[in-house]
Short mmCIF file of C-alpha atoms in Angstrom, two decimals:
data_model
loop_
_atom_site.label_atom_id
_atom_site.label_comp_id
_atom_site.label_asym_id
_atom_site.label_seq_id
_atom_site.Cartn_x
_atom_site.Cartn_y
_atom_site.Cartn_z
CA GLU A 89 126.45 198.19 63.56
CA ALA A 90 124.42 199.06 60.46
CA ASP A 91 124.98 202.40 58.72
CA ILE A 92 121.46 203.70 59.02
CA TYR A 93 120.65 206.82 60.97
CA GLN A 94 117.51 208.41 62.33
CA THR A 95 116.95 211.87 63.74
CA PRO A 96 115.71 213.03 66.09
CA ARG A 97 115.99 210.14 68.54
CA TYR A 98 113.32 211.64 70.81
CA LEU A 99 110.65 214.22 69.99
CA VAL A 100 107.95 215.71 72.19
CA ILE A 101 105.57 218.08 70.42
CA GLY A 102 102.11 219.56 70.76
CA THR A 103 99.02 218.55 68.83
CA GLY A 104 98.66 220.03 65.37
CA LYS A 105 102.37 220.51 64.68
CA LYS A 106 103.98 219.36 61.45
CA ILE A 107 106.97 217.06 61.93
CA THR A 108 109.47 215.26 59.75
CA LEU A 109 111.39 212.21 60.92
CA GLU A 110 114.67 211.79 59.10
CA CYS A 111 116.19 208.50 57.95
CA SER A 112 119.43 208.07 56.03
CA GLN A 113 121.51 205.05 55.06
CA THR A 114 124.96 204.86 53.53
CA MET A 115 124.80 201.27 52.29
CA GLY A 116 123.32 202.08 48.88
CA HIS A 117 120.26 199.91 49.49
CA ASP A 118 117.33 200.41 47.14
CA LYS A 119 114.64 199.11 49.48
CA MET A 120 113.72 201.17 52.53
CA TYR A 121 110.96 200.78 55.10
CA TRP A 122 109.20 202.61 57.91
CA TYR A 123 107.76 200.66 60.82
CA GLN A 124 105.67 201.71 63.80
CA GLN A 125 106.17 199.91 67.10
CA ASP A 126 104.21 200.27 70.33
CA PRO A 127 105.47 198.80 73.64
CA GLY A 128 105.13 195.02 73.77
CA MET A 129 103.75 194.87 70.25
CA GLU A 130 105.13 193.72 66.92
CA LEU A 131 106.54 196.05 64.30
CA HIS A 132 103.96 197.20 61.76
CA LEU A 133 104.97 198.25 58.26
CA ILE A 134 103.56 201.70 57.42
CA HIS A 135 105.55 202.70 54.30
CA TYR A 136 108.10 201.22 51.94
CA SER A 137 110.07 202.13 48.88
CA TYR A 138 111.68 200.06 46.12
CA GLY A 139 113.93 202.93 45.10
CA VAL A 140 114.04 206.57 44.05
CA ASN A 141 110.58 208.02 43.30
CA SER A 142 108.91 204.82 44.54
CA THR A 143 106.75 204.90 47.68
CA GLU A 144 103.96 202.62 48.83
CA LYS A 145 101.73 202.32 51.87
CA GLY A 146 102.28 199.35 54.13
CA ASP A 147 99.96 197.10 56.08
CA LEU A 148 99.10 199.54 58.86
CA SER A 149 97.12 202.59 57.86
CA SER A 150 99.02 205.73 58.68
CA GLU A 151 98.32 209.42 58.23
CA SER A 152 102.00 210.02 57.58
CA THR A 153 103.56 210.47 54.15
CA VAL A 154 107.02 209.64 52.83
CA SER A 155 109.25 210.68 49.95
CA ARG A 156 112.25 209.12 48.22
CA ILE A 157 114.10 211.70 46.16
CA ARG A 158 117.54 210.24 46.86
CA THR A 159 118.55 206.63 47.41
CA GLU A 160 120.03 207.30 50.81
CA HIS A 161 117.23 209.43 52.23
CA PHE A 162 113.67 208.36 53.23
CA PRO A 163 111.97 210.99 55.42
CA LEU A 164 108.54 210.55 57.02
CA THR A 165 106.22 213.52 57.53
CA LEU A 166 103.18 214.08 59.70
CA GLU A 167 101.28 217.21 58.59
CA SER A 168 99.31 217.56 61.82
CA ALA A 169 100.42 215.44 64.75
CA ARG A 170 97.88 213.99 67.18
CA PRO A 171 98.26 212.08 70.46
CA SER A 172 97.32 208.87 68.60
CA HIS A 173 100.59 209.25 66.65
CA THR A 174 102.60 208.71 69.83
CA SER A 175 104.79 205.69 69.13
CA GLN A 176 108.28 204.51 68.18
CA TYR A 177 109.11 204.84 64.48
CA LEU A 178 111.80 202.57 63.05
CA CYS A 179 113.42 203.01 59.66
CA ALA A 180 115.09 200.10 57.87
CA SER A 181 116.84 199.37 54.62
CA GLY A 182 117.10 196.06 52.79
CA ARG A 183 120.10 194.77 50.90
CA PRO A 184 119.74 192.99 47.56
CA GLY A 185 119.32 189.24 47.61
CA ARG A 186 116.78 186.67 48.54
CA ASP A 187 117.43 186.50 52.26
CA ASN A 188 115.49 189.74 52.80
CA GLU A 189 117.79 191.00 55.52
CA GLN A 190 116.80 194.41 56.81
CA PHE A 191 119.01 196.74 58.80
CA PHE A 192 117.30 198.96 61.33
CA GLY A 193 118.01 202.44 62.53
CA PRO A 194 117.89 203.31 66.25
CA GLY A 195 114.35 204.65 66.02
CA THR A 196 112.57 207.89 66.86
CA ARG A 197 110.42 207.95 69.98
CA LEU A 198 107.59 210.41 69.23
CA THR A 199 105.31 211.80 71.94
CA VAL A 200 102.45 214.07 70.94
CA LEU A 201 100.86 215.98 73.81
CA LYS B 293 97.09 184.35 57.52
CA ASN B 294 100.83 184.75 58.02
CA GLN B 295 101.61 185.00 61.71
CA VAL B 296 104.48 184.69 64.15
CA GLU B 297 103.80 183.79 67.78
CA GLN B 298 106.39 183.95 70.54
CA SER B 299 106.52 182.63 74.08
CA PRO B 300 106.96 183.44 76.81
CA GLN B 301 105.97 187.10 76.62
CA SER B 302 108.48 187.92 79.34
CA LEU B 303 111.14 186.05 81.28
CA ILE B 304 113.33 186.84 84.27
CA ILE B 305 116.46 184.80 84.94
CA LEU B 306 119.54 185.12 87.11
CA GLU B 307 122.90 185.96 85.62
CA GLY B 308 124.77 182.85 84.50
CA LYS B 309 121.64 180.78 83.89
CA ASN B 310 120.46 179.44 80.55
CA CYS B 311 117.11 180.08 78.91
CA THR B 312 115.14 179.11 75.81
CA LEU B 313 112.73 181.28 73.86
CA GLN B 314 110.10 179.84 71.52
CA CYS B 315 108.68 180.90 68.17
CA ASN B 316 105.85 179.36 66.11
CA TYR B 317 105.01 180.63 62.65
CA THR B 318 102.52 180.11 59.85
CA VAL B 319 104.30 182.14 57.16
CA SER B 320 104.18 180.54 53.73
CA PRO B 321 106.02 180.17 51.44
CA PHE B 322 108.86 180.20 53.93
CA SER B 323 112.21 181.78 53.05
CA ASN B 324 114.13 182.22 56.29
CA LEU B 325 113.81 182.92 59.99
CA ARG B 326 115.87 185.40 61.96
CA TRP B 327 116.17 186.13 65.61
CA TYR B 328 116.72 189.81 66.39
CA LYS B 329 117.82 191.41 69.63
CA GLN B 330 116.31 194.79 70.43
CA ASP B 331 117.75 196.78 73.31
CA THR B 332 115.46 199.33 74.92
CA GLY B 333 115.21 202.44 72.77
CA ARG B 334 117.18 200.90 69.92
CA GLY B 335 116.45 199.23 66.60
CA PRO B 336 116.53 195.43 66.25
CA VAL B 337 119.87 193.78 65.40
CA SER B 338 120.05 190.38 63.70
CA LEU B 339 121.52 187.53 65.77
CA THR B 340 121.00 184.49 63.54
CA ILE B 341 119.42 183.53 60.22
CA MET B 342 118.15 180.08 59.33
CA THR B 343 116.91 178.79 56.01
CA PHE B 344 114.65 175.83 55.33
CA SER B 345 117.45 173.27 55.27
CA GLU B 346 119.18 174.37 58.47
CA ASN B 347 118.39 172.84 61.87
CA THR B 348 120.82 174.66 64.14
CA LYS B 349 122.82 177.86 63.97
CA SER B 350 125.07 179.30 66.65
CA ASN B 351 126.38 182.79 67.28
CA GLY B 352 128.51 182.82 70.40
CA ARG B 353 126.25 182.12 73.38
CA TYR B 354 123.16 182.18 71.15
CA THR B 355 121.96 178.96 69.49
CA ALA B 356 118.90 178.92 67.26
CA THR B 357 117.05 175.82 66.12
CA LEU B 358 114.51 175.40 63.35
CA ASP B 359 112.00 172.63 62.68
CA ALA B 360 110.53 173.50 59.29
CA ASP B 361 108.06 170.62 59.47
CA THR B 362 106.38 171.82 62.65
CA LYS B 363 107.16 175.48 61.88
CA GLN B 364 108.85 176.04 65.20
CA SER B 365 112.07 177.74 66.21
CA SER B 366 113.85 178.30 69.48
CA LEU B 367 116.63 180.57 70.68
CA HIS B 368 118.79 179.22 73.48
CA ILE B 369 120.95 181.61 75.46
CA THR B 370 123.79 180.07 77.44
CA ALA B 371 125.42 181.55 80.55
CA SER B 372 123.32 184.69 80.47
CA GLN B 373 124.85 188.10 81.11
CA LEU B 374 123.30 191.36 82.29
CA SER B 375 123.75 192.73 78.76
CA ASP B 376 121.42 190.02 77.45
CA SER B 377 118.50 191.96 78.94
CA ALA B 378 116.51 192.96 75.86
CA SER B 379 113.56 192.00 73.69
CA TYR B 380 114.19 189.03 71.39
CA ILE B 381 112.11 189.10 68.25
CA CYS B 382 111.44 186.21 65.89
CA VAL B 383 111.14 187.41 62.29
CA VAL B 384 110.08 185.27 59.34
CA SER B 385 110.56 186.16 55.69
CA ASP B 386 108.37 184.83 52.92
CA ARG B 387 109.74 183.69 49.61
CA GLY B 388 106.95 185.04 47.44
CA SER B 389 107.40 188.77 47.92
CA THR B 390 109.65 191.03 45.86
CA LEU B 391 109.23 193.59 48.64
CA GLY B 392 111.18 191.49 51.07
CA ARG B 393 108.28 191.35 53.46
CA LEU B 394 109.01 190.38 57.05
CA TYR B 395 106.58 189.03 59.65
CA PHE B 396 107.40 189.96 63.22
CA GLY B 397 106.56 188.35 66.53
CA ARG B 398 105.82 190.53 69.53
CA GLY B 399 109.07 189.54 71.15
CA THR B 400 110.09 187.99 74.45
CA GLN B 401 111.24 190.54 77.00
CA LEU B 402 114.22 188.98 78.79
CA THR B 403 115.50 190.44 82.04
CA VAL B 404 118.72 189.15 83.55
CA TRP B 405 119.19 189.87 87.24
CA PRO B 406 122.56 189.89 89.01
#
């Protein structure tokens, strides 16, 4: 089991609310990632980070933002949630080396009403 | 365009039976291919990793194969158990990215019935 944690595991909120999804890892990995996954679909990269103070947008356009102030912490924020944001959000971290192995957290299932 | 295609989309088998899942990819330059298992409501967990020079890799009842020439991989599950019910995702890594970019298939949803 990888040492990467996400909270909350489930979140149901109303439209317009601001939310932050937490992600922490204790493996000391520099690279961290956020993915969005809808049922029956592939994971889409929405944000990534090479290390502290580094954040980049991924392949899938997202209205969320991320920050990386500490190596172990990579939170994702939605300023104003909408029903279209309903999805599963997976956080991952990548260990050094060329095999590009990523370790995934358990995910946050977000439902916006 | 780098893509990963999996088949079948879903599969139902009886407990104790074997099954084989397929993966075709067009990712280039190729670094490695992993099969992940994703239980409902959980994050994916790596089962096997295969590099360009490897043809077969086993992990318990899971056996993965790779044909780098035809860009195909398979995951064979032997003597299935109820706990094998999950989505199995084929993930290909490219060699040219410092990001460690991964390309994901949509997964095969396996259901094992008693």
